[in-house]
PDB file of N, CA and C in Angstrom:
ATOM      1  N   MET A   1       0.820  -1.201   0.000  1.00 67.00           N
ATOM      2  CA  MET A   1       0.000   0.000   0.000  1.00 67.00           C
ATOM      3  C   MET A   1       0.857   1.256   0.000  1.00 67.00           C
ATOM      4  N   ASP A   2       2.091   1.130   0.475  1.00 80.00           N
ATOM      5  CA  ASP A   2       2.969   2.300   0.514  1.00 80.00           C
ATOM      6  C   ASP A   2       3.318   2.795  -0.883  1.00 80.00           C
ATOM      7  N   LYS A   3       3.316   1.899  -1.857  1.00 86.00           N
ATOM      8  CA  LYS A   3       3.637   2.297  -3.227  1.00 86.00           C
ATOM      9  C   LYS A   3       2.554   3.186  -3.833  1.00 86.00           C
ATOM     10  N   LEU A   4       1.366   3.164  -3.250  1.00 91.00           N
ATOM     11  CA  LEU A   4       0.242   3.902  -3.821  1.00 91.00           C
ATOM     12  C   LEU A   4       0.093   5.308  -3.257  1.00 91.00           C
ATOM     13  N   ILE A   5       0.813   5.634  -2.204  1.00 94.00           N
ATOM     14  CA  ILE A   5       0.679   6.953  -1.580  1.00 94.00           C
ATOM     15  C   ILE A   5       1.075   8.064  -2.548  1.00 94.00           C
ATOM     16  N   PHE A   6       2.193   7.897  -3.251  1.00 94.00           N
ATOM     17  CA  PHE A   6       2.652   8.947  -4.158  1.00 94.00           C
ATOM     18  C   PHE A   6       1.678   9.205  -5.310  1.00 94.00           C
ATOM     19  N   PRO A   7       1.245   8.193  -6.072  1.00 95.00           N
ATOM     20  CA  PRO A   7       0.297   8.484  -7.166  1.00 95.00           C
ATOM     21  C   PRO A   7      -1.026   9.072  -6.678  1.00 95.00           C
ATOM     22  N   LEU A   8      -1.554   8.539  -5.588  1.00 95.00           N
ATOM     23  CA  LEU A   8      -2.824   9.056  -5.078  1.00 95.00           C
ATOM     24  C   LEU A   8      -2.686  10.502  -4.609  1.00 95.00           C
ATOM     25  N   SER A   9      -1.611  10.796  -3.915  1.00 96.00           N
ATOM     26  CA  SER A   9      -1.392  12.158  -3.416  1.00 96.00           C
ATOM     27  C   SER A   9      -1.156  13.145  -4.559  1.00 96.00           C
ATOM     28  N   LEU A  10      -0.342  12.744  -5.517  1.00 97.00           N
ATOM     29  CA  LEU A  10      -0.021  13.638  -6.629  1.00 97.00           C
ATOM     30  C   LEU A  10      -1.247  13.983  -7.464  1.00 97.00           C
ATOM     31  N   VAL A  11      -2.022  12.989  -7.825  1.00 97.00           N
ATOM     32  CA  VAL A  11      -3.198  13.227  -8.668  1.00 97.00           C
ATOM     33  C   VAL A  11      -4.267  13.991  -7.886  1.00 97.00           C
ATOM     34  N   THR A  12      -4.434  13.685  -6.618  1.00 97.00           N
ATOM     35  CA  THR A  12      -5.385  14.430  -5.797  1.00 97.00           C
ATOM     36  C   THR A  12      -4.981  15.889  -5.692  1.00 97.00           C
ATOM     37  N   PHE A  13      -3.689  16.146  -5.460  1.00 97.00           N
ATOM     38  CA  PHE A  13      -3.203  17.519  -5.398  1.00 97.00           C
ATOM     39  C   PHE A  13      -3.402  18.233  -6.732  1.00 97.00           C
ATOM     40  N   LEU A  14      -3.113  17.553  -7.833  1.00 97.00           N
ATOM     41  CA  LEU A  14      -3.268  18.153  -9.160  1.00 97.00           C
ATOM     42  C   LEU A  14      -4.723  18.552  -9.417  1.00 97.00           C
ATOM     43  N   LEU A  15      -5.655  17.685  -9.105  1.00 96.00           N
ATOM     44  CA  LEU A  15      -7.059  17.989  -9.343  1.00 96.00           C
ATOM     45  C   LEU A  15      -7.577  19.057  -8.381  1.00 96.00           C
ATOM     46  N   PHE A  16      -7.103  19.038  -7.131  1.00 97.00           N
ATOM     47  CA  PHE A  16      -7.472  20.080  -6.183  1.00 97.00           C
ATOM     48  C   PHE A  16      -6.918  21.431  -6.630  1.00 97.00           C
ATOM     49  N   PHE A  17      -5.684  21.446  -7.106  1.00 97.00           N
ATOM     50  CA  PHE A  17      -5.081  22.681  -7.600  1.00 97.00           C
ATOM     51  C   PHE A  17      -5.843  23.202  -8.822  1.00 97.00           C
ATOM     52  N   TYR A  18      -6.323  22.302  -9.665  1.00 97.00           N
ATOM     53  CA  TYR A  18      -7.124  22.710 -10.824  1.00 97.00           C
ATOM     54  C   TYR A  18      -8.394  23.427 -10.374  1.00 97.00           C
ATOM     55  N   ILE A  19      -9.063  22.889  -9.373  1.00 97.00           N
ATOM     56  CA  ILE A  19     -10.292  23.516  -8.869  1.00 97.00           C
ATOM     57  C   ILE A  19      -9.996  24.898  -8.298  1.00 97.00           C
ATOM     58  N   VAL A  20      -8.908  25.006  -7.538  1.00 97.00           N
ATOM     59  CA  VAL A  20      -8.516  26.293  -6.969  1.00 97.00           C
ATOM     60  C   VAL A  20      -8.148  27.274  -8.071  1.00 97.00           C
ATOM     61  N   ALA A  21      -7.445  26.804  -9.103  1.00 97.00           N
ATOM     62  CA  ALA A  21      -7.036  27.673 -10.209  1.00 97.00           C
ATOM     63  C   ALA A  21      -8.253  28.221 -10.951  1.00 97.00           C
ATOM     64  N   VAL A  22      -9.251  27.402 -11.159  1.00 97.00           N
ATOM     65  CA  VAL A  22     -10.463  27.868 -11.832  1.00 97.00           C
ATOM     66  C   VAL A  22     -11.224  28.849 -10.947  1.00 97.00           C
ATOM     67  N   ALA A  23     -11.297  28.553  -9.658  1.00 97.00           N
ATOM     68  CA  ALA A  23     -12.058  29.401  -8.743  1.00 97.00           C
ATOM     69  C   ALA A  23     -11.431  30.785  -8.584  1.00 97.00           C
ATOM     70  N   PHE A  24     -10.114  30.851  -8.607  1.00 98.00           N
ATOM     71  CA  PHE A  24      -9.430  32.126  -8.396  1.00 98.00           C
ATOM     72  C   PHE A  24      -8.922  32.770  -9.680  1.00 98.00           C
ATOM     73  N   ASN A  25      -9.422  32.325 -10.817  1.00 96.00           N
ATOM     74  CA  ASN A  25      -9.120  32.916 -12.126  1.00 96.00           C
ATOM     75  C   ASN A  25      -7.625  32.984 -12.424  1.00 96.00           C
ATOM     76  N   PHE A  26      -6.943  31.858 -12.299  1.00 97.00           N
ATOM     77  CA  PHE A  26      -5.545  31.785 -12.702  1.00 97.00           C
ATOM     78  C   PHE A  26      -5.477  31.956 -14.219  1.00 97.00           C
ATOM     79  N   PRO A  27      -4.296  32.203 -14.778  1.00 98.00           N
ATOM     80  CA  PRO A  27      -4.187  32.380 -16.233  1.00 98.00           C
ATOM     81  C   PRO A  27      -4.709  31.162 -16.998  1.00 98.00           C
ATOM     82  N   TYR A  28      -5.378  31.457 -18.106  1.00 97.00           N
ATOM     83  CA  TYR A  28      -6.015  30.398 -18.884  1.00 97.00           C
ATOM     84  C   TYR A  28      -5.028  29.330 -19.366  1.00 97.00           C
ATOM     85  N   PRO A  29      -3.821  29.668 -19.838  1.00 98.00           N
ATOM     86  CA  PRO A  29      -2.914  28.596 -20.286  1.00 98.00           C
ATOM     87  C   PRO A  29      -2.570  27.590 -19.184  1.00 98.00           C
ATOM     88  N   LEU A  30      -2.458  28.061 -17.942  1.00 97.00           N
ATOM     89  CA  LEU A  30      -2.188  27.146 -16.836  1.00 97.00           C
ATOM     90  C   LEU A  30      -3.382  26.223 -16.598  1.00 97.00           C
ATOM     91  N   ILE A  31      -4.584  26.768 -16.611  1.00 97.00           N
ATOM     92  CA  ILE A  31      -5.796  25.959 -16.428  1.00 97.00           C
ATOM     93  C   ILE A  31      -5.942  24.955 -17.558  1.00 97.00           C
ATOM     94  N   ALA A  32      -5.687  25.377 -18.780  1.00 98.00           N
ATOM     95  CA  ALA A  32      -5.791  24.473 -19.928  1.00 98.00           C
ATOM     96  C   ALA A  32      -4.746  23.364 -19.865  1.00 98.00           C
ATOM     97  N   ALA A  33      -3.555  23.702 -19.407  1.00 97.00           N
ATOM     98  CA  ALA A  33      -2.507  22.680 -19.292  1.00 97.00           C
ATOM     99  C   ALA A  33      -2.874  21.638 -18.242  1.00 97.00           C
ATOM    100  N   ILE A  34      -3.354  22.079 -17.100  1.00 97.00           N
ATOM    101  CA  ILE A  34      -3.753  21.135 -16.055  1.00 97.00           C
ATOM    102  C   ILE A  34      -4.938  20.293 -16.531  1.00 97.00           C
ATOM    103  N   PHE A  35      -5.884  20.924 -17.221  1.00 97.00           N
ATOM    104  CA  PHE A  35      -7.038  20.195 -17.752  1.00 97.00           C
ATOM    105  C   PHE A  35      -6.591  19.136 -18.760  1.00 97.00           C
ATOM    106  N   SER A  36      -5.576  19.452 -19.563  1.00 97.00           N
ATOM    107  CA  SER A  36      -5.081  18.499 -20.562  1.00 97.00           C
ATOM    108  C   SER A  36      -4.327  17.343 -19.926  1.00 97.00           C
ATOM    109  N   ILE A  37      -3.629  17.612 -18.834  1.00 97.00           N
ATOM    110  CA  ILE A  37      -2.833  16.582 -18.175  1.00 97.00           C
ATOM    111  C   ILE A  37      -3.689  15.692 -17.276  1.00 97.00           C
ATOM    112  N   SER A  38      -4.793  16.198 -16.782  1.00 97.00           N
ATOM    113  CA  SER A  38      -5.565  15.468 -15.770  1.00 97.00           C
ATOM    114  C   SER A  38      -6.077  14.097 -16.225  1.00 97.00           C
ATOM    115  N   PRO A  39      -6.564  13.899 -17.446  1.00 97.00           N
ATOM    116  CA  PRO A  39      -6.992  12.532 -17.814  1.00 97.00           C
ATOM    117  C   PRO A  39      -5.836  11.535 -17.819  1.00 97.00           C
ATOM    118  N   ILE A  40      -4.672  11.985 -18.259  1.00 97.00           N
ATOM    119  CA  ILE A  40      -3.498  11.105 -18.266  1.00 97.00           C
ATOM    120  C   ILE A  40      -3.106  10.759 -16.833  1.00 97.00           C
ATOM    121  N   ALA A  41      -3.161  11.749 -15.950  1.00 97.00           N
ATOM    122  CA  ALA A  41      -2.808  11.515 -14.552  1.00 97.00           C
ATOM    123  C   ALA A  41      -3.784  10.543 -13.887  1.00 97.00           C
ATOM    124  N   VAL A  42      -5.060  10.686 -14.175  1.00 97.00           N
ATOM    125  CA  VAL A  42      -6.056   9.785 -13.584  1.00 97.00           C
ATOM    126  C   VAL A  42      -5.885   8.364 -14.113  1.00 97.00           C
ATOM    127  N   ILE A  43      -5.624   8.220 -15.395  1.00 97.00           N
ATOM    128  CA  ILE A  43      -5.389   6.884 -15.967  1.00 97.00           C
ATOM    129  C   ILE A  43      -4.150   6.258 -15.348  1.00 97.00           C
ATOM    130  N   TRP A  44      -3.079   7.054 -15.168  1.00 96.00           N
ATOM    131  CA  TRP A  44      -1.858   6.553 -14.523  1.00 96.00           C
ATOM    132  C   TRP A  44      -2.151   6.106 -13.085  1.00 96.00           C
ATOM    133  N   MET A  45      -2.941   6.887 -12.360  1.00 96.00           N
ATOM    134  CA  MET A  45      -3.274   6.544 -10.984  1.00 96.00           C
ATOM    135  C   MET A  45      -4.075   5.235 -10.933  1.00 96.00           C
ATOM    136  N   VAL A  46      -5.054   5.094 -11.793  1.00 95.00           N
ATOM    137  CA  VAL A  46      -5.864   3.863 -11.825  1.00 95.00           C
ATOM    138  C   VAL A  46      -4.992   2.660 -12.180  1.00 95.00           C
ATOM    139  N   TYR A  47      -4.085   2.836 -13.133  1.00 96.00           N
ATOM    140  CA  TYR A  47      -3.176   1.756 -13.511  1.00 96.00           C
ATOM    141  C   TYR A  47      -2.316   1.326 -12.327  1.00 96.00           C
ATOM    142  N   LYS A  48      -1.762   2.300 -11.594  1.00 94.00           N
ATOM    143  CA  LYS A  48      -0.922   1.985 -10.439  1.00 94.00           C
ATOM    144  C   LYS A  48      -1.724   1.276  -9.347  1.00 94.00           C
ATOM    145  N   VAL A  49      -2.954   1.711  -9.105  1.00 91.00           N
ATOM    146  CA  VAL A  49      -3.779   1.081  -8.079  1.00 91.00           C
ATOM    147  C   VAL A  49      -4.120  -0.352  -8.482  1.00 91.00           C
ATOM    148  N   LEU A  50      -4.474  -0.561  -9.731  1.00 91.00           N
ATOM    149  CA  LEU A  50      -4.830  -1.912 -10.173  1.00 91.00           C
ATOM    150  C   LEU A  50      -3.616  -2.828 -10.211  1.00 91.00           C
ATOM    151  N   ARG A  51      -2.459  -2.292 -10.570  1.00 93.00           N
ATOM    152  CA  ARG A  51      -1.266  -3.120 -10.673  1.00 93.00           C
ATOM    153  C   ARG A  51      -0.629  -3.397  -9.315  1.00 93.00           C
ATOM    154  N   ASP A  52      -0.539  -2.382  -8.456  1.00 91.00           N
ATOM    155  CA  ASP A  52       0.192  -2.522  -7.201  1.00 91.00           C
ATOM    156  C   ASP A  52      -0.704  -2.683  -5.979  1.00 91.00           C
ATOM    157  N   GLY A  53      -2.000  -2.556  -6.156  1.00 85.00           N
ATOM    158  CA  GLY A  53      -2.912  -2.647  -5.015  1.00 85.00           C
ATOM    159  C   GLY A  53      -3.032  -4.065  -4.483  1.00 85.00           C
ATOM    160  N   GLU A  54      -3.553  -4.179  -3.294  1.00 84.00           N
ATOM    161  CA  GLU A  54      -3.738  -5.480  -2.665  1.00 84.00           C
ATOM    162  C   GLU A  54      -5.206  -5.894  -2.773  1.00 84.00           C
ATOM    163  N   HIS A  55      -5.432  -7.108  -3.192  1.00 82.00           N
ATOM    164  CA  HIS A  55      -6.788  -7.629  -3.322  1.00 82.00           C
ATOM    165  C   HIS A  55      -7.337  -7.957  -1.944  1.00 82.00           C
ATOM    166  N   SER A  56      -8.572  -7.583  -1.697  1.00 80.00           N
ATOM    167  CA  SER A  56      -9.163  -7.813  -0.382  1.00 80.00           C
ATOM    168  C   SER A  56      -9.666  -9.242  -0.208  1.00 80.00           C
ATOM    169  N   GLY A  57      -9.861  -9.955  -1.284  1.00 81.00           N
ATOM    170  CA  GLY A  57     -10.367 -11.321  -1.197  1.00 81.00           C
ATOM    171  C   GLY A  57     -11.878 -11.399  -1.231  1.00 81.00           C
ATOM    172  N   LYS A  58     -12.542 -10.266  -1.130  1.00 81.00           N
ATOM    173  CA  LYS A  58     -14.005 -10.262  -1.153  1.00 81.00           C
ATOM    174  C   LYS A  58     -14.499 -10.228  -2.597  1.00 81.00           C
ATOM    175  N   THR A  59     -15.656 -10.868  -2.808  1.00 81.00           N
ATOM    176  CA  THR A  59     -16.282 -10.839  -4.124  1.00 81.00           C
ATOM    177  C   THR A  59     -17.646 -10.178  -4.008  1.00 81.00           C
ATOM    178  N   PHE A  60     -18.135  -9.683  -5.106  1.00 80.00           N
ATOM    179  CA  PHE A  60     -19.425  -9.004  -5.121  1.00 80.00           C
ATOM    180  C   PHE A  60     -20.549  -9.955  -4.741  1.00 80.00           C
ATOM    181  N   GLU A  61     -20.499 -11.175  -5.243  1.00 80.00           N
ATOM    182  CA  GLU A  61     -21.576 -12.124  -4.992  1.00 80.00           C
ATOM    183  C   GLU A  61     -21.666 -12.512  -3.520  1.00 80.00           C
ATOM    184  N   LYS A  62     -20.537 -12.636  -2.837  1.00 78.00           N
ATOM    185  CA  LYS A  62     -20.543 -13.095  -1.455  1.00 78.00           C
ATOM    186  C   LYS A  62     -20.779 -11.972  -0.450  1.00 78.00           C
ATOM    187  N   HIS A  63     -20.386 -10.763  -0.762  1.00 74.00           N
ATOM    188  CA  HIS A  63     -20.394  -9.687   0.227  1.00 74.00           C
ATOM    189  C   HIS A  63     -21.283  -8.505  -0.154  1.00 74.00           C
ATOM    190  N   PHE A  64     -22.215  -8.685  -1.064  1.00 77.00           N
ATOM    191  CA  PHE A  64     -23.038  -7.566  -1.502  1.00 77.00           C
ATOM    192  C   PHE A  64     -23.962  -7.057  -0.406  1.00 77.00           C
ATOM    193  N   TYR A  65     -24.523  -7.943   0.382  1.00 76.00           N
ATOM    194  CA  TYR A  65     -25.525  -7.538   1.379  1.00 76.00           C
ATOM    195  C   TYR A  65     -24.939  -7.339   2.774  1.00 76.00           C
ATOM    196  N   GLU A  66     -23.627  -7.431   2.930  1.00 67.00           N
ATOM    197  CA  GLU A  66     -23.008  -7.210   4.236  1.00 67.00           C
ATOM    198  C   GLU A  66     -22.818  -5.708   4.466  1.00 67.00           C
ATOM    199  N   PHE A  67     -23.073  -5.270   5.662  1.00 67.00           N
ATOM    200  CA  PHE A  67     -22.980  -3.852   5.984  1.00 67.00           C
ATOM    201  C   PHE A  67     -21.924  -3.551   7.039  1.00 67.00           C
ATOM    202  N   ASP A  68     -20.819  -4.361   7.128  1.00 59.00           N
ATOM    203  CA  ASP A  68     -19.823  -4.041   8.133  1.00 59.00           C
ATOM    204  C   ASP A  68     -18.696  -3.278   7.582  1.00 59.00           C
TER     205      ASP A  68
END
C-alpha cells in the first residue's frame, strides 16, 4: 500500500489545484494545461492502483448484502 501513496497524493493535489485555479481565475494557459494533463494523470493513478494494489479477497456475490 505504501507504493500507492505517491500516485494518489499527486493526482489528488493536481485535481485540487485545478479547482482552486479555476475558482481564483488563474491564467487560462495554466488551467488548460492542467485540464489536458488530468486525464493522463487519472489513468496513470488507476493503472498503479490496479497493478500494485492489494486484493481484499471479497467478491461481489458473497459480500453484496453485508454492511460491516
